[in-house]
Amino acid sequence: KPIMMIKAALLVLLVLVAVSSTFGKYIPKTGKRIPQTLSRGWGDQLIWAQTYEEALYWSRSRNKPLMVIFHLEDCPHSQALKKVLSDDNDVQRILDEDFIVLNLVYETTDKHLSPDGQYVPRIIFVDPTMTVRADITGRYANRMYAYEPSDIKLC
């Protein structure tokens, strides 16, 4: 009988853990969305643009700034930033409600998106007038648009 009680308690605990973990992730106001492969793990509930041109169009037509994330799947710095950004519900909500988002694993031909070189991870902001905001930088002089997981706390 004690073993049955332990099994029952473990079952209840597993159900509680499973239920609480589903409440832990960001869910948009419009309801849970089907994860996009375009998210590449940066936020499955966000609506990601497929190309830079599409992102610029959405930015202009919706009057929202664009955030472009350059990264590589096998880069440990990109993976660390991705984990922190995708796990932070406040960041996910802000990105969903206030930004157009695009993540790229390749460089574009637009040199404005690499004002100080091509490196990853790199985040560039573009305002709705299609102006690359070179003035929005991180804290590193040698990689002005690089961000690290600890930088999320600065937002």
Coordinates of N, CA, C and O in Angstrom, one line a residue:
K1 N 0.8 -1.2 0.0 CA 0.0 0.0 0.0 C 0.9 1.3 0.0 O 0.5 2.2 -0.7
P2 N 1.9 1.3 0.8 CA 2.8 2.5 0.7 C 3.4 2.7 -0.7 O 3.5 3.9 -1.1
I3 N 3.7 1.7 -1.4 CA 4.3 1.8 -2.7 C 3.2 2.4 -3.7 O 3.5 3.2 -4.5
M4 N 2.0 2.0 -3.5 CA 0.9 2.5 -4.3 C 0.7 4.0 -4.1 O 0.5 4.8 -5.0
M5 N 0.9 4.4 -2.8 CA 0.7 5.9 -2.5 C 1.9 6.6 -3.1 O 1.7 7.8 -3.6
I6 N 3.1 6.1 -3.1 CA 4.2 6.7 -3.6 C 4.1 6.9 -5.1 O 4.3 7.9 -5.7
K7 N 3.6 5.8 -5.8 CA 3.4 5.9 -7.2 C 2.3 6.9 -7.6 O 2.5 7.7 -8.5
A8 N 1.3 7.0 -6.8 CA 0.2 7.9 -7.0 C 0.7 9.4 -6.8 O 0.5 10.3 -7.6
A9 N 1.6 9.6 -5.8 CA 2.1 10.9 -5.5 C 3.1 11.3 -6.7 O 3.1 12.4 -7.1
L10 N 3.9 10.3 -7.2 CA 4.8 10.6 -8.3 C 4.0 11.0 -9.6 O 4.4 11.9 -10.3
L11 N 2.9 10.3 -9.8 CA 2.0 10.5 -10.9 C 1.5 12.0 -10.8 O 1.5 12.7 -11.8
V12 N 1.0 12.3 -9.7 CA 0.4 13.7 -9.5 C 1.5 14.7 -9.7 O 1.3 15.7 -10.3
L13 N 2.7 14.5 -9.2 CA 3.8 15.4 -9.3 C 4.2 15.5 -10.8 O 4.4 16.7 -11.3
L14 N 4.3 14.4 -11.5 CA 4.6 14.5 -13.0 C 3.5 15.3 -13.7 O 3.9 16.1 -14.6
V15 N 2.3 15.1 -13.4 CA 1.2 15.9 -14.0 C 1.3 17.4 -13.7 O 1.2 18.2 -14.6
L16 N 1.6 17.7 -12.5 CA 1.8 19.1 -12.1 C 3.0 19.7 -12.8 O 2.9 20.9 -13.2
V17 N 4.1 19.0 -12.9 CA 5.3 19.5 -13.6 C 4.9 19.8 -15.1 O 5.3 20.8 -15.7
A18 N 4.2 18.8 -15.7 CA 3.9 19.0 -17.1 C 2.9 20.1 -17.3 O 3.1 20.9 -18.3
V19 N 1.9 20.3 -16.4 CA 1.0 21.4 -16.6 C 1.7 22.7 -16.3 O 1.5 23.7 -17.1
S20 N 2.5 22.8 -15.3 CA 3.2 24.1 -15.0 C 4.2 24.5 -16.1 O 4.4 25.6 -16.4
S21 N 4.8 23.5 -16.8 CA 5.7 23.8 -17.8 C 5.0 24.4 -19.0 O 5.6 25.2 -19.8
T22 N 3.8 24.0 -19.3 CA 3.0 24.6 -20.4 C 2.6 26.0 -20.1 O 2.4 26.8 -21.0
F23 N 2.5 26.4 -18.8 CA 2.1 27.7 -18.5 C 3.3 28.6 -18.5 O 3.2 29.8 -18.5
G24 N 4.5 28.1 -18.5 CA 5.8 28.8 -18.4 C 6.2 29.6 -19.7 O 6.8 30.6 -19.6
K25 N 5.8 29.1 -20.8 CA 6.2 29.8 -22.1 C 5.2 30.9 -22.5 O 4.1 30.9 -22.2
Y26 N 5.8 31.9 -23.2 CA 5.0 33.0 -23.7 C 3.9 32.5 -24.7 O 4.2 31.7 -25.5
I27 N 2.7 33.0 -24.5 CA 1.6 32.7 -25.4 C 1.0 34.0 -25.8 O 0.6 34.8 -25.0
P28 N 1.0 34.3 -27.1 CA 0.4 35.6 -27.6 C -1.0 35.8 -27.2 O -1.7 34.8 -26.9
K29 N -1.5 37.1 -27.2 CA -2.9 37.4 -26.8 C -3.9 36.7 -27.7 O -5.0 36.4 -27.3
T30 N -3.5 36.5 -29.0 CA -4.4 35.9 -30.0 C -4.4 34.3 -29.8 O -5.1 33.7 -30.6
G31 N -3.7 33.8 -28.9 CA -3.7 32.4 -28.7 C -2.4 31.7 -29.2 O -1.6 32.3 -29.9
K32 N -2.2 30.5 -28.8 CA -1.0 29.7 -29.1 C -1.0 29.5 -30.7 O -2.0 29.2 -31.3
R33 N 0.2 29.7 -31.2 CA 0.4 29.6 -32.7 C 1.2 28.3 -33.0 O 1.9 27.8 -32.1
I34 N 1.0 27.8 -34.2 CA 1.8 26.7 -34.6 C 3.2 27.1 -34.8 O 3.5 28.1 -35.5
P35 N 4.2 26.4 -34.2 CA 5.6 26.9 -34.3 C 6.0 27.0 -35.8 O 5.7 26.1 -36.6
Q36 N 6.8 28.0 -36.1 CA 7.3 28.2 -37.4 C 8.7 27.7 -37.5 O 9.5 27.8 -36.6
T37 N 9.0 27.0 -38.6 CA 10.4 26.6 -38.8 C 11.3 27.8 -38.9 O 12.5 27.8 -38.7
L38 N 10.7 29.0 -39.4 CA 11.5 30.2 -39.5 C 12.1 30.7 -38.2 O 13.0 31.5 -38.2
S39 N 11.5 30.3 -37.1 CA 11.9 30.8 -35.8 C 13.3 30.2 -35.4 O 14.1 30.9 -34.7
R40 N 13.7 29.1 -35.9 CA 15.0 28.4 -35.7 C 15.3 28.4 -34.1 O 16.4 28.5 -33.7
G41 N 14.2 28.4 -33.3 CA 14.4 28.3 -31.9 C 14.4 29.6 -31.2 O 14.5 29.7 -30.0
W42 N 14.3 30.7 -31.9 CA 14.4 32.1 -31.3 C 13.1 32.5 -30.7 O 13.1 33.5 -30.0
G43 N 12.0 31.8 -30.9 CA 10.7 32.2 -30.4 C 9.6 31.6 -31.2 O 9.3 32.2 -32.2
D44 N 9.2 30.4 -30.9 CA 8.3 29.6 -31.7 C 6.9 30.3 -31.8 O 6.1 30.0 -32.7
Q45 N 6.6 31.2 -30.9 CA 5.3 31.8 -30.9 C 5.3 33.2 -31.6 O 4.3 33.8 -31.7
L46 N 6.5 33.6 -32.1 CA 6.6 34.8 -32.8 C 6.3 34.6 -34.3 O 6.5 33.4 -34.8
I47 N 5.9 35.6 -35.0 CA 5.7 35.5 -36.5 C 7.0 36.1 -37.1 O 7.3 37.2 -37.0
W48 N 7.7 35.2 -37.8 CA 9.0 35.5 -38.3 C 8.9 35.8 -39.8 O 8.3 35.1 -40.5
A49 N 9.5 36.9 -40.3 CA 9.6 37.2 -41.7 C 10.6 36.1 -42.3 O 11.5 35.7 -41.7
Q50 N 10.3 35.8 -43.6 CA 11.2 34.8 -44.3 C 12.4 35.5 -44.9 O 13.5 34.9 -44.9
T51 N 12.3 36.7 -45.4 CA 13.4 37.4 -46.1 C 13.5 38.8 -45.5 O 12.6 39.4 -45.0
Y52 N 14.6 39.4 -45.8 CA 14.9 40.8 -45.4 C 13.9 41.7 -46.2 O 13.3 42.6 -45.6
E53 N 13.6 41.4 -47.4 CA 12.6 42.3 -48.2 C 11.2 42.2 -47.6 O 10.5 43.2 -47.5
E54 N 10.8 41.0 -47.2 CA 9.5 40.8 -46.6 C 9.4 41.5 -45.3 O 8.5 42.2 -44.9
A55 N 10.5 41.4 -44.5 CA 10.6 42.1 -43.2 C 10.5 43.6 -43.3 O 9.8 44.3 -42.6
L56 N 11.2 44.1 -44.3 CA 11.1 45.6 -44.6 C 9.7 46.0 -44.9 O 9.2 47.0 -44.5
Y57 N 9.0 45.2 -45.8 CA 7.6 45.5 -46.2 C 6.7 45.5 -44.9 O 5.9 46.4 -44.8
W58 N 6.8 44.5 -44.1 CA 6.0 44.4 -42.9 C 6.3 45.6 -42.0 O 5.4 46.1 -41.4
S59 N 7.6 45.9 -41.8 CA 8.0 47.0 -40.9 C 7.3 48.3 -41.4 O 6.7 49.1 -40.6
R60 N 7.4 48.6 -42.7 CA 6.9 49.8 -43.2 C 5.3 49.8 -43.2 O 4.7 50.8 -42.7
S61 N 4.7 48.7 -43.6 CA 3.2 48.7 -43.6 C 2.6 48.6 -42.2 O 1.5 49.1 -42.1
R62 N 3.3 48.1 -41.3 CA 2.7 48.0 -39.9 C 3.3 49.0 -39.0 O 2.9 49.0 -37.8
N63 N 4.2 49.8 -39.5 CA 4.8 50.9 -38.7 C 5.4 50.4 -37.4 O 5.2 50.9 -36.3
K64 N 6.2 49.3 -37.6 CA 6.9 48.7 -36.4 C 8.4 48.6 -36.8 O 8.7 48.3 -37.9
P65 N 9.3 48.8 -35.8 CA 10.7 48.6 -36.1 C 11.0 47.1 -36.4 O 10.3 46.2 -35.9
L66 N 12.1 46.9 -37.1 CA 12.5 45.5 -37.5 C 13.7 45.2 -36.7 O 14.6 46.0 -36.5
M67 N 13.8 44.0 -36.1 CA 15.0 43.5 -35.5 C 15.5 42.3 -36.3 O 14.8 41.3 -36.5
V68 N 16.7 42.5 -36.8 CA 17.4 41.4 -37.6 C 18.5 40.8 -36.7 O 19.4 41.4 -36.3
I69 N 18.3 39.4 -36.5 CA 19.3 38.7 -35.8 C 20.2 37.9 -36.8 O 19.6 37.0 -37.5
F70 N 21.5 38.1 -36.8 CA 22.4 37.3 -37.6 C 23.0 36.3 -36.6 O 23.5 36.6 -35.6
H71 N 23.0 35.0 -37.0 CA 23.5 33.9 -36.1 C 23.9 32.7 -36.9 O 23.6 32.7 -38.1
L72 N 24.5 31.8 -36.3 CA 24.9 30.5 -36.9 C 24.4 29.4 -35.9 O 24.5 29.6 -34.7
E73 N 23.8 28.4 -36.5 CA 23.3 27.3 -35.7 C 24.4 26.6 -34.8 O 24.1 26.2 -33.7
D74 N 25.6 26.5 -35.3 CA 26.7 25.8 -34.5 C 27.6 26.8 -33.7 O 28.6 26.3 -33.2
C75 N 27.2 28.0 -33.6 CA 28.0 29.0 -32.9 C 27.5 29.0 -31.4 O 26.4 29.2 -31.1
P76 N 28.4 28.7 -30.4 CA 28.0 28.7 -29.0 C 27.5 30.0 -28.5 O 26.6 30.0 -27.7
H77 N 28.0 31.1 -29.0 CA 27.6 32.5 -28.6 C 26.1 32.7 -29.1 O 25.3 33.2 -28.4
S78 N 25.9 32.3 -30.3 CA 24.5 32.4 -30.9 C 23.5 31.5 -30.1 O 22.4 32.0 -29.8
Q79 N 24.0 30.3 -29.8 CA 23.1 29.4 -29.0 C 22.8 29.9 -27.6 O 21.6 29.8 -27.2
A80 N 23.8 30.5 -27.0 CA 23.6 31.1 -25.6 C 22.6 32.2 -25.7 O 21.7 32.3 -24.8
L81 N 22.8 33.1 -26.6 CA 21.9 34.3 -26.8 C 20.5 33.8 -27.1 O 19.5 34.3 -26.6
K82 N 20.4 32.8 -28.0 CA 19.1 32.3 -28.4 C 18.3 31.7 -27.2 O 17.1 32.0 -27.0
K83 N 19.0 31.0 -26.3 CA 18.4 30.4 -25.2 C 17.8 31.4 -24.3 O 16.6 31.4 -23.8
V84 N 18.6 32.5 -23.9 CA 18.1 33.5 -23.0 C 17.0 34.3 -23.7 O 16.0 34.6 -23.0
L85 N 17.1 34.6 -24.9 CA 16.1 35.4 -25.6 C 14.8 34.6 -25.7 O 13.7 35.2 -25.5
S86 N 14.8 33.4 -26.1 CA 13.6 32.6 -26.3 C 13.0 32.2 -25.0 O 11.8 31.9 -24.9
D87 N 13.7 32.1 -23.9 CA 13.2 31.7 -22.6 C 12.6 32.9 -21.8 O 11.9 32.7 -20.8
D88 N 12.8 34.1 -22.2 CA 12.4 35.3 -21.5 C 11.0 35.7 -22.0 O 10.9 36.3 -23.1
N89 N 10.0 35.5 -21.2 CA 8.6 35.8 -21.6 C 8.4 37.3 -21.9 O 7.6 37.6 -22.8
D90 N 9.0 38.1 -21.1 CA 8.9 39.6 -21.3 C 9.5 40.0 -22.7 O 8.9 40.7 -23.4
V91 N 10.6 39.5 -23.0 CA 11.3 39.8 -24.3 C 10.4 39.2 -25.4 O 10.2 39.9 -26.4
Q92 N 9.9 38.0 -25.3 CA 9.1 37.4 -26.3 C 7.8 38.3 -26.5 O 7.4 38.5 -27.7
R93 N 7.2 38.7 -25.5 CA 6.0 39.5 -25.6 C 6.3 40.9 -26.3 O 5.5 41.3 -27.2
I94 N 7.4 41.5 -25.9 CA 7.7 42.8 -26.6 C 8.0 42.6 -28.0 O 7.6 43.3 -28.9
L95 N 8.8 41.5 -28.4 CA 9.1 41.2 -29.8 C 7.8 41.0 -30.5 O 7.6 41.4 -31.7
D96 N 6.9 40.2 -30.0 CA 5.6 39.9 -30.6 C 4.7 41.1 -30.9 O 4.2 41.2 -31.9
E97 N 4.6 41.9 -29.9 CA 3.7 43.1 -29.9 C 4.3 44.3 -30.6 O 3.5 45.1 -31.2
D98 N 5.6 44.5 -30.5 CA 6.2 45.8 -30.9 C 7.2 45.7 -32.0 O 7.6 46.8 -32.5
F99 N 7.6 44.6 -32.5 CA 8.6 44.5 -33.5 C 8.2 43.5 -34.7 O 7.4 42.6 -34.5
I100 N 8.8 43.7 -35.8 CA 8.9 42.7 -36.9 C 10.2 42.0 -36.6 O 11.2 42.7 -36.3
V101 N 10.2 40.7 -36.7 CA 11.5 40.0 -36.4 C 11.9 39.1 -37.6 O 11.1 38.5 -38.3
L102 N 13.2 39.0 -37.7 CA 13.8 38.2 -38.8 C 15.1 37.7 -38.2 O 15.9 38.4 -37.6
N103 N 15.4 36.4 -38.4 CA 16.7 35.8 -38.0 C 17.3 35.2 -39.3 O 16.6 34.5 -40.0
L104 N 18.5 35.4 -39.5 CA 19.2 35.0 -40.7 C 20.5 34.2 -40.3 O 21.2 34.6 -39.4
V105 N 20.7 33.1 -41.0 CA 21.9 32.3 -40.9 C 22.9 32.6 -42.1 O 23.8 31.8 -42.3
Y106 N 22.6 33.6 -42.8 CA 23.4 34.0 -43.9 C 23.5 35.5 -44.0 O 22.6 36.2 -43.4
E107 N 24.5 36.0 -44.6 CA 24.6 37.5 -44.8 C 23.7 38.0 -45.9 O 23.5 37.3 -46.9
T108 N 23.3 39.2 -45.9 CA 22.6 39.8 -47.0 C 23.5 40.7 -47.8 O 24.7 40.9 -47.4
T109 N 23.1 41.1 -48.9 CA 23.9 42.0 -49.8 C 23.9 43.4 -49.3 O 24.6 44.2 -49.8
D110 N 23.0 43.7 -48.4 CA 22.8 45.1 -47.9 C 24.0 45.4 -46.9 O 24.0 44.9 -45.8
K111 N 24.9 46.2 -47.3 CA 26.1 46.5 -46.5 C 25.7 47.3 -45.2 O 26.5 47.4 -44.3
H112 N 24.5 47.9 -45.3 CA 24.1 48.7 -44.1 C 23.8 47.7 -42.9 O 23.8 48.2 -41.7
L113 N 23.6 46.5 -43.2 CA 23.4 45.5 -42.1 C 24.7 44.9 -41.5 O 24.6 44.1 -40.6
S114 N 25.8 45.4 -42.0 CA 27.1 45.0 -41.4 C 28.0 46.2 -41.4 O 29.1 46.1 -41.9
P115 N 27.6 47.2 -40.6 CA 28.4 48.5 -40.6 C 29.8 48.3 -40.1 O 30.7 49.1 -40.4
D116 N 30.0 47.3 -39.2 CA 31.3 47.2 -38.6 C 31.8 45.7 -38.8 O 32.6 45.2 -38.1
G117 N 31.3 45.1 -39.8 CA 31.8 43.7 -40.2 C 30.7 42.7 -40.1 O 29.6 42.9 -39.6
Q118 N 31.1 41.5 -40.5 CA 30.1 40.4 -40.5 C 30.6 39.4 -39.4 O 31.6 38.7 -39.6
Y119 N 29.8 39.3 -38.3 CA 30.1 38.4 -37.2 C 28.8 38.0 -36.6 O 27.7 38.6 -36.9
V120 N 28.8 37.0 -35.8 CA 27.6 36.5 -35.1 C 27.9 36.3 -33.7 O 29.1 36.0 -33.3
P121 N 26.9 36.3 -32.8 CA 25.6 36.9 -33.1 C 25.6 38.4 -33.3 O 26.5 39.1 -32.6
R122 N 24.8 38.9 -34.1 CA 24.7 40.4 -34.4 C 23.3 40.7 -34.5 O 22.5 40.0 -35.2
I123 N 22.9 41.8 -33.8 CA 21.5 42.3 -33.9 C 21.5 43.7 -34.4 O 22.1 44.6 -33.9
I124 N 20.7 43.9 -35.5 CA 20.6 45.2 -36.2 C 19.1 45.6 -36.1 O 18.3 44.8 -36.4
F125 N 18.9 46.9 -35.8 CA 17.5 47.4 -35.8 C 17.3 48.3 -37.0 O 18.2 49.1 -37.4
V126 N 16.1 48.2 -37.6 CA 15.8 49.1 -38.8 C 14.4 49.7 -38.4 O 13.5 49.0 -38.0
D127 N 14.3 51.0 -38.6 CA 13.1 51.7 -38.2 C 12.1 51.6 -39.4 O 12.5 51.2 -40.5
P128 N 10.8 51.9 -39.2 CA 9.8 51.8 -40.2 C 10.0 52.6 -41.5 O 9.4 52.3 -42.5
T129 N 10.9 53.6 -41.4 CA 11.3 54.4 -42.6 C 12.4 53.7 -43.4 O 12.9 54.2 -44.4
M130 N 12.7 52.4 -43.0 CA 13.7 51.6 -43.6 C 15.1 52.1 -43.4 O 16.0 51.9 -44.2
T131 N 15.3 52.9 -42.3 CA 16.6 53.4 -42.0 C 17.3 52.4 -41.0 O 16.7 52.1 -39.9
V132 N 18.5 51.9 -41.3 CA 19.2 51.1 -40.4 C 19.7 52.0 -39.2 O 20.3 53.0 -39.4
R133 N 19.3 51.6 -38.0 CA 19.6 52.4 -36.8 C 21.0 52.0 -36.3 O 21.2 51.2 -35.4
A134 N 22.0 52.6 -37.0 CA 23.4 52.3 -36.6 C 23.8 52.8 -35.2 O 24.8 52.5 -34.6
D135 N 22.9 53.7 -34.7 CA 23.1 54.3 -33.4 C 22.7 53.4 -32.2 O 23.0 53.6 -31.1
I136 N 21.9 52.3 -32.5 CA 21.5 51.4 -31.5 C 22.6 50.3 -31.4 O 22.6 49.4 -32.3
T137 N 23.4 50.3 -30.4 CA 24.5 49.4 -30.4 C 24.6 48.7 -29.0 O 24.0 49.1 -28.1
G138 N 25.4 47.7 -29.0 CA 25.7 47.0 -27.7 C 26.8 47.7 -27.0 O 27.1 48.8 -27.2
R139 N 27.4 46.9 -26.1 CA 28.5 47.6 -25.3 C 29.9 47.3 -25.7 O 30.8 47.6 -25.0
Y140 N 30.1 46.7 -26.9 CA 31.4 46.4 -27.3 C 31.9 47.3 -28.4 O 31.2 47.4 -29.5
A141 N 33.0 47.9 -28.3 CA 33.6 48.8 -29.3 C 34.0 48.1 -30.5 O 33.9 48.6 -31.6
N142 N 34.5 46.9 -30.4 CA 35.0 46.1 -31.5 C 34.0 45.3 -32.2 O 34.2 44.8 -33.3
R143 N 32.8 45.1 -31.6 CA 31.7 44.4 -32.2 C 30.4 45.1 -31.8 O 29.8 44.7 -30.8
M144 N 30.2 46.2 -32.4 CA 29.2 47.2 -31.9 C 27.7 46.6 -31.8 O 26.9 47.1 -31.0
Y145 N 27.4 45.6 -32.6 CA 26.1 45.1 -32.6 C 26.0 43.7 -32.1 O 25.0 42.9 -32.3
A146 N 27.0 43.3 -31.3 CA 27.1 42.0 -30.6 C 26.4 42.1 -29.3 O 26.5 43.1 -28.6
Y147 N 25.6 41.1 -28.9 CA 25.0 41.0 -27.6 C 25.2 39.7 -27.0 O 25.4 38.7 -27.7
E148 N 25.2 39.7 -25.7 CA 25.5 38.4 -24.9 C 24.3 38.2 -24.1 O 23.5 39.1 -23.8
P149 N 24.1 37.0 -23.5 CA 23.0 36.7 -22.7 C 22.8 37.7 -21.5 O 21.7 38.0 -21.2
S150 N 23.9 38.1 -20.9 CA 23.8 39.0 -19.8 C 23.2 40.4 -20.2 O 22.7 41.2 -19.4
D151 N 23.3 40.7 -21.5 CA 22.8 42.0 -22.0 C 21.2 42.1 -21.9 O 20.7 43.2 -21.9
I152 N 20.6 41.0 -21.8 CA 19.1 41.0 -21.8 C 18.6 41.7 -20.5 O 17.6 42.4 -20.5
K153 N 19.4 41.6 -19.5 CA 19.0 42.3 -18.2 C 19.0 43.8 -18.3 O 18.4 44.5 -17.6
L154 N 19.8 44.3 -19.3 CA 19.9 45.7 -19.5 C 18.7 46.3 -20.2 O 18.6 47.5 -20.2
C155 N 17.9 45.5 -20.8 CA 16.7 46.0 -21.6 C 15.7 46.6 -20.7 O 15.4 46.2 -19.6

